[in-house]
Structure formats: C-alpha cells, structure tokens
Backbone atoms as SQL, in Angstrom:
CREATE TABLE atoms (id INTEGER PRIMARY KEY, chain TEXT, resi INTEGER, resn TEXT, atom TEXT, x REAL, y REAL, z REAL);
INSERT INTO atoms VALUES
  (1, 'A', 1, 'UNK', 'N', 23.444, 56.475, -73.708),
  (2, 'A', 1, 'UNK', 'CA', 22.507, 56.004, -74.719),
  (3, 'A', 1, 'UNK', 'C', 21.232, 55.470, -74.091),
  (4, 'A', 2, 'UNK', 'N', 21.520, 54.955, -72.877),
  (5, 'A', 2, 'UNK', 'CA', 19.888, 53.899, -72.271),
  (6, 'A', 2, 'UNK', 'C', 19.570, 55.376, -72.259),
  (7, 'A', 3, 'UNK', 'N', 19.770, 56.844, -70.832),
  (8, 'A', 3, 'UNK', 'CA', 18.872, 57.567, -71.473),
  (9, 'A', 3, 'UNK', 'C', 18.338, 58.238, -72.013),
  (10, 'A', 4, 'UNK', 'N', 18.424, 58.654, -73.431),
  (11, 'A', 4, 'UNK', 'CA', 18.563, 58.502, -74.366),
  (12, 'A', 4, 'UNK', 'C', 16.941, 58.036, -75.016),
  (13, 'A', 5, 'UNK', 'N', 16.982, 56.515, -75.030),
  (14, 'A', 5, 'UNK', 'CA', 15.942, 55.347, -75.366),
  (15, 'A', 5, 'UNK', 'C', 14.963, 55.718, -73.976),
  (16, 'A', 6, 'UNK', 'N', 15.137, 55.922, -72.681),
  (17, 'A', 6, 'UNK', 'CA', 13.540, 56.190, -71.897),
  (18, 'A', 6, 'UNK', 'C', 13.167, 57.911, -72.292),
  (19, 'A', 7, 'UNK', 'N', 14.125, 58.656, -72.647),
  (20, 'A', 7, 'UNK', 'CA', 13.341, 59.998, -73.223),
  (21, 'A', 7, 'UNK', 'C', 12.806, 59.525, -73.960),
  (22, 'A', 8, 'UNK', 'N', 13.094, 58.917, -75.136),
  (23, 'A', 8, 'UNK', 'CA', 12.141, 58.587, -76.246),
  (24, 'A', 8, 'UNK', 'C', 10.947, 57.458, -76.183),
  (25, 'A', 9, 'UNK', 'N', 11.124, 57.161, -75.417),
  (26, 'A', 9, 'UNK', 'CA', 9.733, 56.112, -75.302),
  (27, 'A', 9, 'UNK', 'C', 8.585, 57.146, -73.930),
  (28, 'A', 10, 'UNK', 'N', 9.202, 58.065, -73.360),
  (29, 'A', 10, 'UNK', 'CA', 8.659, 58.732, -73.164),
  (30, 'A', 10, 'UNK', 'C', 7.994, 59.668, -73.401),
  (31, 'A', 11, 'UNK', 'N', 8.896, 60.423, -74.455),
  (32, 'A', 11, 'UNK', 'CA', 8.042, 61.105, -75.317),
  (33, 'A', 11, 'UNK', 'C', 7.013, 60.842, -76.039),
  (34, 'A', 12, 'UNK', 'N', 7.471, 59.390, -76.740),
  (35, 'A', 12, 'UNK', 'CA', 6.171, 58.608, -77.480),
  (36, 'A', 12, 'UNK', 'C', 5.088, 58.528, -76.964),
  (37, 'A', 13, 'UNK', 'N', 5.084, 58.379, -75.753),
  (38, 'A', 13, 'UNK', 'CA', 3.831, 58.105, -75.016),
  (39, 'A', 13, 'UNK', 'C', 3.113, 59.471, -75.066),
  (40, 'A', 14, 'UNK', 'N', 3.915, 60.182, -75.083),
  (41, 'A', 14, 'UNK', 'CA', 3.077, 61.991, -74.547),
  (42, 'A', 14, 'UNK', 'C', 3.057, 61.987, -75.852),
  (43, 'A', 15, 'UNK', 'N', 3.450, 61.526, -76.948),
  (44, 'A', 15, 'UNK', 'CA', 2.615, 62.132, -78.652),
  (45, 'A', 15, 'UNK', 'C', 1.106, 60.992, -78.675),
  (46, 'A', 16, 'UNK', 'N', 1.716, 60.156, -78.483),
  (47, 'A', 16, 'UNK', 'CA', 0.138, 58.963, -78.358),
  (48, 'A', 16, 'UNK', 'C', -0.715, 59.815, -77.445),
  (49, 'A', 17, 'UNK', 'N', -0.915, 60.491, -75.887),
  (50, 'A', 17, 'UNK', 'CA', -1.669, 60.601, -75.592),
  (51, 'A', 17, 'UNK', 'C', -2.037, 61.899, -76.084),
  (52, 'A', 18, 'UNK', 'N', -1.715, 62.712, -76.769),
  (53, 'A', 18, 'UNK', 'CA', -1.673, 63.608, -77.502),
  (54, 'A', 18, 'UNK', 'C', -2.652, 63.640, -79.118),
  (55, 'A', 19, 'UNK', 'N', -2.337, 62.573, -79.123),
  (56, 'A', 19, 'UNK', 'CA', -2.976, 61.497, -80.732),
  (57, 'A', 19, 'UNK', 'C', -4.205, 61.307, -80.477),
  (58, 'A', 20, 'UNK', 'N', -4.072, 60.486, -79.355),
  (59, 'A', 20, 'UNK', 'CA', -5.953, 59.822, -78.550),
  (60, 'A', 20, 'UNK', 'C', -6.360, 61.523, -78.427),
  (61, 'A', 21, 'UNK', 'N', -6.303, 62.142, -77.708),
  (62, 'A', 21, 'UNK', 'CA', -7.065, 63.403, -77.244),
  (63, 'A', 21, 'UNK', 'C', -7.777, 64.323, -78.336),
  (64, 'A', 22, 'UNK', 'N', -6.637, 64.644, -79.275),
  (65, 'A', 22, 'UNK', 'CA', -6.855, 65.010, -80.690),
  (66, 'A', 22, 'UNK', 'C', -8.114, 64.161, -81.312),
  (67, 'A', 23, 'UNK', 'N', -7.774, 62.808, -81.751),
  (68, 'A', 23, 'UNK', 'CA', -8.971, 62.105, -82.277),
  (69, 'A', 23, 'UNK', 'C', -10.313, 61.682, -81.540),
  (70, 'A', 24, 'UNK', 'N', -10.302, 61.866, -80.621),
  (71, 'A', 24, 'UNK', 'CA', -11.349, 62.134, -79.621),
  (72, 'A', 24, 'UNK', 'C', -12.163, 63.740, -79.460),
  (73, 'A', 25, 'UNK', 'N', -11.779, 64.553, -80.070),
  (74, 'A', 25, 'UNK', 'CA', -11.959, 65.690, -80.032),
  (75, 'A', 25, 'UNK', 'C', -13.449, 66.079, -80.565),
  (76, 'A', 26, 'UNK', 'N', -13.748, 65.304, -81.990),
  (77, 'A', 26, 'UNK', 'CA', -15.258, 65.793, -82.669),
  (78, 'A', 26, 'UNK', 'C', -15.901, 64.821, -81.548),
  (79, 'A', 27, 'UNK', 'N', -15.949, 63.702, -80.884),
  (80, 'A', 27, 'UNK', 'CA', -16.680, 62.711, -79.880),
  (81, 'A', 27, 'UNK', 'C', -16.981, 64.334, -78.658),
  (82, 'A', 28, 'UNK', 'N', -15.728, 64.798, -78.384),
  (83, 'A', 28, 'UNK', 'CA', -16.358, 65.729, -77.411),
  (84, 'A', 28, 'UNK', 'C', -17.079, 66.825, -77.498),
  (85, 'A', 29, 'UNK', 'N', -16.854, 67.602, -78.825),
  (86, 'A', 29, 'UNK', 'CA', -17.757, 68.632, -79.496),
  (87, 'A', 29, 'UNK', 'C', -19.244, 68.148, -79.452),
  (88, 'A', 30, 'UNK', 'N', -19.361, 66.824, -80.140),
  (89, 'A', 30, 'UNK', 'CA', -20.500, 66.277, -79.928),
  (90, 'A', 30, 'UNK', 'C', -20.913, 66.144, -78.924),
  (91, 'A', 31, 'UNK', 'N', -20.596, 65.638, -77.549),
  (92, 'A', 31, 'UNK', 'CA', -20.931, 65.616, -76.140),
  (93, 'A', 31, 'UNK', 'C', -21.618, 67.114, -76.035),
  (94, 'A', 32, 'UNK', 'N', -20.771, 67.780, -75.852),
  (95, 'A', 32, 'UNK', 'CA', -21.105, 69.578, -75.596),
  (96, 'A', 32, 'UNK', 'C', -22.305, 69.963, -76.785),
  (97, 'A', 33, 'UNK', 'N', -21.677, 69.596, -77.456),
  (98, 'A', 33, 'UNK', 'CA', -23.348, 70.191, -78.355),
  (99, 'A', 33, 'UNK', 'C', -24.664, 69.527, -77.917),
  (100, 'A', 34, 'UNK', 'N', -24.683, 68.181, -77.754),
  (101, 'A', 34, 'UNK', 'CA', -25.490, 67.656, -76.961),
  (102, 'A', 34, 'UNK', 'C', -25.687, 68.113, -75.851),
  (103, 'A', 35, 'UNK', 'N', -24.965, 68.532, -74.976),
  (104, 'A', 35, 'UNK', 'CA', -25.387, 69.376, -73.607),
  (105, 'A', 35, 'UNK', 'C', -26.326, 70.499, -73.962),
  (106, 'A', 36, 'UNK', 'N', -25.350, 70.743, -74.993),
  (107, 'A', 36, 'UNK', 'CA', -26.408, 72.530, -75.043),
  (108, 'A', 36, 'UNK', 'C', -27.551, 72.356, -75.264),
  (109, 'A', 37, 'UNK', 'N', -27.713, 71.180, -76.621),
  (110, 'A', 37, 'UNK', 'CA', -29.088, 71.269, -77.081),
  (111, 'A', 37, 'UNK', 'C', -30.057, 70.736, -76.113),
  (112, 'A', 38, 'UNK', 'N', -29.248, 70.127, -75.382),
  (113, 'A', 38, 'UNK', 'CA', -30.519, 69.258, -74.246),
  (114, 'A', 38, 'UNK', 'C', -31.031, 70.642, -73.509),
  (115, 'A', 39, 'UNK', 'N', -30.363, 71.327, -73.167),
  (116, 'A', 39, 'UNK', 'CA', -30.328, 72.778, -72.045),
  (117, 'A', 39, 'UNK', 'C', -31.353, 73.443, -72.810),
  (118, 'A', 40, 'UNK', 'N', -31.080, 73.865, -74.074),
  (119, 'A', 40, 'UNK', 'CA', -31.710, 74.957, -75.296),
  (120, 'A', 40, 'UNK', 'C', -33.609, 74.275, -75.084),
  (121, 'A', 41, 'UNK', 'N', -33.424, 73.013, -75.409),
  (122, 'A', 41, 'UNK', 'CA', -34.898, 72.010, -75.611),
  (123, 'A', 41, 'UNK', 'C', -35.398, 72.693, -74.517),
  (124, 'A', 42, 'UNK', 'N', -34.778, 72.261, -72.998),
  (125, 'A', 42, 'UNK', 'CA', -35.719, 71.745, -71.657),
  (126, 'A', 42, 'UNK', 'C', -35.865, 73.209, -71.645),
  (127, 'A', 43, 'UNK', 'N', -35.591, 74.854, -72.111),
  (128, 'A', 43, 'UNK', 'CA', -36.255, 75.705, -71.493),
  (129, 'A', 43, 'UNK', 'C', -37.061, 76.471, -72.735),
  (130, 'A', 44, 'UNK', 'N', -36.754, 76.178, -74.263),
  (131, 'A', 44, 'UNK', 'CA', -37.781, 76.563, -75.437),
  (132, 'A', 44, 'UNK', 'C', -38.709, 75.210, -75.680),
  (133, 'A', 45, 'UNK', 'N', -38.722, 74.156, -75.066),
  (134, 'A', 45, 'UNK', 'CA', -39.693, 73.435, -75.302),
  (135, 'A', 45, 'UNK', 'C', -41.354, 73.252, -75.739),
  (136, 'A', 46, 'UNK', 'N', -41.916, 73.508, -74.824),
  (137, 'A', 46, 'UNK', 'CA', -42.836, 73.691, -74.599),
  (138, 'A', 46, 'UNK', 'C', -43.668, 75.006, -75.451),
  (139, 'A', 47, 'UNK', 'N', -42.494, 76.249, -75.496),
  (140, 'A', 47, 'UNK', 'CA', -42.951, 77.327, -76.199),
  (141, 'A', 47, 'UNK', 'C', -43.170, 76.827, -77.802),
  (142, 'A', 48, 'UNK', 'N', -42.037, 75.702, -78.069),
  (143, 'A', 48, 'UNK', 'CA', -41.508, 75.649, -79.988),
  (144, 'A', 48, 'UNK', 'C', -43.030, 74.552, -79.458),
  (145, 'A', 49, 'UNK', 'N', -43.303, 73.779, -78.729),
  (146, 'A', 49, 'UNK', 'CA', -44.370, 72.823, -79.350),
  (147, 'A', 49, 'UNK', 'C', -46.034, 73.700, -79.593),
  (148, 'A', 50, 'UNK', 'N', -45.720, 74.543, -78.514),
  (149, 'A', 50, 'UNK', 'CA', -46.980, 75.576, -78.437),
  (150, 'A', 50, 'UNK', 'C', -47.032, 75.847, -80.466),
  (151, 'A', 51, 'UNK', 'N', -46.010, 76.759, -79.893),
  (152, 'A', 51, 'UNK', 'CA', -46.038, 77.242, -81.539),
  (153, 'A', 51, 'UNK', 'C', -46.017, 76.211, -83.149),
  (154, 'A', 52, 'UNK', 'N', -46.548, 74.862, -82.650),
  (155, 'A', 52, 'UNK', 'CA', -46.805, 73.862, -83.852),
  (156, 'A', 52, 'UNK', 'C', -47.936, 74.376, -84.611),
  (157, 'A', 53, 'UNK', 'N', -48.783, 74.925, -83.197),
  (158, 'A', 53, 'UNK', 'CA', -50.715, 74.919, -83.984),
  (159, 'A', 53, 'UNK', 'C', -51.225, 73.530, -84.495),
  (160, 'A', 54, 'UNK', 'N', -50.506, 72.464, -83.858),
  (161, 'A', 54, 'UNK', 'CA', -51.735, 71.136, -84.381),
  (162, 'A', 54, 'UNK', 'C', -52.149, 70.754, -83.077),
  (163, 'A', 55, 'UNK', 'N', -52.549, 71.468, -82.221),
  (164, 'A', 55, 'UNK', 'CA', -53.201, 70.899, -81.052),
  (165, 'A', 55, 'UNK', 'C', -54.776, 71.397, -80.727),
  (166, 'A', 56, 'UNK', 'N', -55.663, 70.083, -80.457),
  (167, 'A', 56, 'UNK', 'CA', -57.075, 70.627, -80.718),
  (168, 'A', 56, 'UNK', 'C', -57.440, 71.362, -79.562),
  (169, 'A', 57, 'UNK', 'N', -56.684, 71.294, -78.174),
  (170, 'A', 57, 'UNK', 'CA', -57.021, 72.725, -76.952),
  (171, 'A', 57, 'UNK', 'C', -55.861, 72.480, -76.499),
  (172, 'A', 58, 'UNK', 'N', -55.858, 73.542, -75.479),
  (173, 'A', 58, 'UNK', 'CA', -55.083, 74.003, -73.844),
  (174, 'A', 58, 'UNK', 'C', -54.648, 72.757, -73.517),
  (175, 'A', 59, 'UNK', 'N', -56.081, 71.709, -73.328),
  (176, 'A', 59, 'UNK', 'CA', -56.088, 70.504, -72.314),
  (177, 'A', 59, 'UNK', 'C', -55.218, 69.532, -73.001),
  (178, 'A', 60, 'UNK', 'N', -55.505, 69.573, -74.801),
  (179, 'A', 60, 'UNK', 'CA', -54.881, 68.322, -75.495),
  (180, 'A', 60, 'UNK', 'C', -53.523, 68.573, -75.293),
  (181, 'A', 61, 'UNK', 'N', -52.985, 70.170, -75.500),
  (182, 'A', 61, 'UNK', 'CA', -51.171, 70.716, -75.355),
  (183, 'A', 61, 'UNK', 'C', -50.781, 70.070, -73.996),
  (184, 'A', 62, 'UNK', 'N', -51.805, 70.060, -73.050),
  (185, 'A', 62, 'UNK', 'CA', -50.752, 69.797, -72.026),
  (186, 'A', 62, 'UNK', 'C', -50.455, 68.461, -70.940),
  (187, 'A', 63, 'UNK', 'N', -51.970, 67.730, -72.005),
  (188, 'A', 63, 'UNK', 'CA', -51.624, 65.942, -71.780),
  (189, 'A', 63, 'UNK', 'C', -50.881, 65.710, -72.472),
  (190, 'A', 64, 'UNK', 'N', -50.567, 66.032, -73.234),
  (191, 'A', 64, 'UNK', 'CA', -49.069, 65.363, -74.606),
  (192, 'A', 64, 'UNK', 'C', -47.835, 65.981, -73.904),
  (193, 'A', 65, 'UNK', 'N', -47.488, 67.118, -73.578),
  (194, 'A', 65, 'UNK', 'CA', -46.603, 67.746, -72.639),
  (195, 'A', 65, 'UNK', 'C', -46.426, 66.983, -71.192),
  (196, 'A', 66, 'UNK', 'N', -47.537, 66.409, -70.661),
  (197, 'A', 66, 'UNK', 'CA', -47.358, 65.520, -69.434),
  (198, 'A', 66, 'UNK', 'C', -46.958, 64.358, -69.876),
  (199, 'A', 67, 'UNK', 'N', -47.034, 63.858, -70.974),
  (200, 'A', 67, 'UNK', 'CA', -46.577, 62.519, -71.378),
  (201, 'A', 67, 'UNK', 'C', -45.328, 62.527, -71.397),
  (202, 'A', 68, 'UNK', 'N', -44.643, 63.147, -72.933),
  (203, 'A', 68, 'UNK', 'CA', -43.496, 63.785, -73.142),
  (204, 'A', 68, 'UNK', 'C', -42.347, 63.871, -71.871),
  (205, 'A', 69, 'UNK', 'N', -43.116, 64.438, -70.910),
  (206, 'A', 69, 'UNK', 'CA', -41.940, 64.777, -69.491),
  (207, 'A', 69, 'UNK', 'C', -42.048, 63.761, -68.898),
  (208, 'A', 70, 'UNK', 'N', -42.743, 62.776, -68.712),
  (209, 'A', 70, 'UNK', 'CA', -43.267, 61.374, -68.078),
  (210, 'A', 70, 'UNK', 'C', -41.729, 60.610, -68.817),
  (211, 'A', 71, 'UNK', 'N', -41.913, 60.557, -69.774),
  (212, 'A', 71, 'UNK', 'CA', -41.104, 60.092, -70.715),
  (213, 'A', 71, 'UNK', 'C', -39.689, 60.094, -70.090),
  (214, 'A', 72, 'UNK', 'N', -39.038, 61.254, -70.544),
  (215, 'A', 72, 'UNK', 'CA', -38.072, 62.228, -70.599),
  (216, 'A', 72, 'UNK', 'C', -37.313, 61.738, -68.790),
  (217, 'A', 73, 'UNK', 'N', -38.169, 61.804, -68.043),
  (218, 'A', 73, 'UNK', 'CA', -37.942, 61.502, -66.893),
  (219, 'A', 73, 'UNK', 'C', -37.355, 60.382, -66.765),
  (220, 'A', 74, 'UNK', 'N', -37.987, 59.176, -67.064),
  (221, 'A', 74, 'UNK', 'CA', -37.826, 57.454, -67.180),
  (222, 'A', 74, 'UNK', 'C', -36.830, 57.475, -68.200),
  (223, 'A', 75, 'UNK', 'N', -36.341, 57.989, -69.601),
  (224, 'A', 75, 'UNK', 'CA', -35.084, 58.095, -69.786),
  (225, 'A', 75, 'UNK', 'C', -34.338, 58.532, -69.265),
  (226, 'A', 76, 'UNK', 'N', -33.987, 59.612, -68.583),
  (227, 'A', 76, 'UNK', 'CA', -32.773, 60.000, -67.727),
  (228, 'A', 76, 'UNK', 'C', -32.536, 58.779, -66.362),
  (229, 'A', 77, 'UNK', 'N', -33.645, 58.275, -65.935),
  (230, 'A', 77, 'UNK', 'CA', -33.361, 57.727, -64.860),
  (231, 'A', 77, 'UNK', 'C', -32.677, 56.451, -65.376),
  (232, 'A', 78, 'UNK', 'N', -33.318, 55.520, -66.661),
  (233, 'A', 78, 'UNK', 'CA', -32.347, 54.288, -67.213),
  (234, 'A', 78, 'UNK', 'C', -31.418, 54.640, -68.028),
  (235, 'A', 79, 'UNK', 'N', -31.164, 55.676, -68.472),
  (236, 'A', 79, 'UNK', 'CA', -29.571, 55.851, -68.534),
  (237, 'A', 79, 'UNK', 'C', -28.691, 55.905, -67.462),
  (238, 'A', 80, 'UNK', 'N', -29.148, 56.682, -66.578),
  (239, 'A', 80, 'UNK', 'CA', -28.353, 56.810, -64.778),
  (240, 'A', 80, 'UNK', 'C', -27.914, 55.729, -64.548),
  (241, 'A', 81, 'UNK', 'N', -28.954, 54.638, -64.302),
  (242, 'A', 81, 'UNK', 'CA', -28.965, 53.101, -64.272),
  (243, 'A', 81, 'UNK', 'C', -27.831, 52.662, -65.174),
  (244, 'A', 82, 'UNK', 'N', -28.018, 52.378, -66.790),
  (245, 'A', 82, 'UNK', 'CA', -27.043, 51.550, -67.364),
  (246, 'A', 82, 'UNK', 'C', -25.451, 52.382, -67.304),
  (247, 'A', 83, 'UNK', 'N', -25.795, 53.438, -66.950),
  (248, 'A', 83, 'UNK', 'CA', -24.031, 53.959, -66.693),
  (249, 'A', 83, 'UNK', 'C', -23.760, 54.000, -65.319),
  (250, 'A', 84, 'UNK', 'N', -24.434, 53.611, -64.076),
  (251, 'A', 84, 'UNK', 'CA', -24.083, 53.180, -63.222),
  (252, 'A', 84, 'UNK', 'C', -23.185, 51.677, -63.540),
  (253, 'A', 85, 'UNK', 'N', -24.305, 50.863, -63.944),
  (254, 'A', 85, 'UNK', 'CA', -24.203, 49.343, -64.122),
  (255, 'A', 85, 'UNK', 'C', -22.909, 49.374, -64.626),
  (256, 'A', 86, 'UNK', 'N', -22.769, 49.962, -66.085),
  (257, 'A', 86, 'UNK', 'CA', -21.229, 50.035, -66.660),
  (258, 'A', 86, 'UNK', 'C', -20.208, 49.963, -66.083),
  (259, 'A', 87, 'UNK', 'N', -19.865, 51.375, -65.092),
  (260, 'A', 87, 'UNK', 'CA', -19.147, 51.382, -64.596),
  (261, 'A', 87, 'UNK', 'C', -18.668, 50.629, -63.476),
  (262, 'A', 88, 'UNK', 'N', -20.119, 49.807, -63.484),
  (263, 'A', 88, 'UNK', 'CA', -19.107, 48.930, -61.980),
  (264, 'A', 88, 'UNK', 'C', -19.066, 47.471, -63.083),
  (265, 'A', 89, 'UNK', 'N', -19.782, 47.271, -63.778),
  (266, 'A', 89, 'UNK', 'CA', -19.520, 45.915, -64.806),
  (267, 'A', 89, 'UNK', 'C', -18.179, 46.275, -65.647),
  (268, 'A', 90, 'UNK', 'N', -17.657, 47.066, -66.580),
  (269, 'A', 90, 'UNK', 'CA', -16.744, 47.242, -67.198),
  (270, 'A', 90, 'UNK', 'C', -15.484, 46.852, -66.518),
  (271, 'A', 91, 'UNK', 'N', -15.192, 47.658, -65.371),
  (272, 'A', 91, 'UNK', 'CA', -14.039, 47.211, -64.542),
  (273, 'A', 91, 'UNK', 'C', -13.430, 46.062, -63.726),
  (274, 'A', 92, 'UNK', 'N', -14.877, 45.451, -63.884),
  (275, 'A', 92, 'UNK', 'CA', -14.853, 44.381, -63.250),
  (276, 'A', 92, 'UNK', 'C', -14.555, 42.973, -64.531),
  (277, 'A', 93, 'UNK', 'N', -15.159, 43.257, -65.610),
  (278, 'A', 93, 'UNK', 'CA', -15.147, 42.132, -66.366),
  (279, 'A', 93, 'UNK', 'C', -13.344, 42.739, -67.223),
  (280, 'A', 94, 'UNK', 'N', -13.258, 44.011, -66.897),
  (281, 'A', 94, 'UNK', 'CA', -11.543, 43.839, -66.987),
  (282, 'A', 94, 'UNK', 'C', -10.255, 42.969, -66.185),
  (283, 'A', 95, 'UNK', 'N', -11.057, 43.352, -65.313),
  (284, 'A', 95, 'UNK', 'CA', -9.901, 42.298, -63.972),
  (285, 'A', 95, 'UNK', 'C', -10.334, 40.888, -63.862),
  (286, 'A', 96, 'UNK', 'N', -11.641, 40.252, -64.806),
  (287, 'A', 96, 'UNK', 'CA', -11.784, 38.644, -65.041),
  (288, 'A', 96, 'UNK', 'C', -10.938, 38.600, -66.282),
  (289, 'A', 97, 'UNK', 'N', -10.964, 39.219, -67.370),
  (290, 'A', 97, 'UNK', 'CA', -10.106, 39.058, -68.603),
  (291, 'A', 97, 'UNK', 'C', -8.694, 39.072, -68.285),
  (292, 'A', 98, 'UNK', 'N', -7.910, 39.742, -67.106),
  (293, 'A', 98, 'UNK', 'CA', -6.753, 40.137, -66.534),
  (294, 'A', 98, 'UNK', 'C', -6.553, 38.780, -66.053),
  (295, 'A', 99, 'UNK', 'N', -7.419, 38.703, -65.082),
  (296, 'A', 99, 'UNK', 'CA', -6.596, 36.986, -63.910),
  (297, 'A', 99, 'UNK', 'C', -7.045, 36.261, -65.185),
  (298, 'A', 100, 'UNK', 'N', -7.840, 35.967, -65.954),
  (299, 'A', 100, 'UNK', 'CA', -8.028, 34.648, -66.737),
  (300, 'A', 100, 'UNK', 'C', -6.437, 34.520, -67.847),
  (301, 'A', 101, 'UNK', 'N', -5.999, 36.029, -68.585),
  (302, 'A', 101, 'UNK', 'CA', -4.973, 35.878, -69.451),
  (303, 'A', 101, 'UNK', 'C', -3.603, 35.792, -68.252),
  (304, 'A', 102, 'UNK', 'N', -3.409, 35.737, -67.354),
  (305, 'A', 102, 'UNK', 'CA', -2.398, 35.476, -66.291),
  (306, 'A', 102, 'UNK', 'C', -2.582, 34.216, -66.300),
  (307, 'A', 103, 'UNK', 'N', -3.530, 33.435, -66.008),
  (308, 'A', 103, 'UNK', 'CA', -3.866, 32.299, -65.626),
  (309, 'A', 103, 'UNK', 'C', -3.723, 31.356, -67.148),
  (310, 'A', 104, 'UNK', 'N', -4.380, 31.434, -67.720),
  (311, 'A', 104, 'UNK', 'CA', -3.388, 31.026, -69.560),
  (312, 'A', 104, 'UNK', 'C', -1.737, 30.919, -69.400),
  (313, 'A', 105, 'UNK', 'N', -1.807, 31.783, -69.518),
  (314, 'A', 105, 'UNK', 'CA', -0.341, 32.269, -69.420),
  (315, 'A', 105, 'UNK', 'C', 0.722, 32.113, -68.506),
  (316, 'A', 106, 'UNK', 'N', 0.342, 31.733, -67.533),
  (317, 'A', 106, 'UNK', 'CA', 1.703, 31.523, -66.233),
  (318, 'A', 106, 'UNK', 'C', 1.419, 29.703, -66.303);
C-alpha cells in the first residue's frame, strides 16, 4: 500500500506539471508571436513607414527613422538591464524570505 501512495503523489505531480504547462501555453504563443512580429517590424519597417506619405522629404523620413532606432536601441538595452537585475534580485530576495520563514519558525 505505501507504494501504492508514492505512485500517486507522483503521478500528481506529473498532472500538476502538466496543468502549469498547459495554462501557460497562450503566455507562450504570445511570447512567439511577439518574436515574430518584432522580426516581421525590424525588416518591413522602414518600407511600411515609407509607404505612410506624411513625410515632408527624404531628409524629414530619415531623421524620424534615426530617432525611432535611437529609441528602439535604449529599449532593448534597459530591458537587458532590468532582466539581468531580476534575475539576480528575484533569487536572491527568495533565499531572504527562505532564512527569514526558518528563522520565525525554528
């Protein structure tokens, strides 16, 4: 009978992680669609803004286009940044919440 009771709490675990993966699933579609569209943008860009027609020359299309990528740049780099930061802050303010509920607790 004990095993018995660790198949089944084993199994449980493989339907839970089974459960999480599943409901996580439109989060990752979304990721990937976001990939693509970022991919699709950075190489029809420039052509879909061409093709607006509200630009008064050559020179005005391609100071707004230098801005734009100015931009674009300095976001990718502070996202890099705050998901660096994350990942070393997250894990860390896990293992202060860890020794502090040990420390409660013992």
């Amino acid at each position: 009978m004990k095993g018995l009771k660790i198949y089944c709490i084993e199994f449980m675990c493989d339907i839970e992680t089974v459960h999480k993966a599943l409901n996580s699933l439109p989060f990752i579609i979304f990721m990937y669609f976001g990939l693509v569209m970022a991919i699709i943008l950075g190489i029809k860009r420039r052509e879909w803004a061409w093709g607006n027609n509200e630009w008064e020359s050559v020179e005005h299309f391609n100071r707004v286009q230098k801005k734009w990528s100015f931009w674009d740049v300095l976001f990718i780099i502070s996202t890099a940044i705050v998901g660096i930061l994350a990942a070393i802050a997250i894990p860390a303010y896990q293992d202060y919440v860890q020794e502090r509920f040990e420390l409660i607790h013992n």
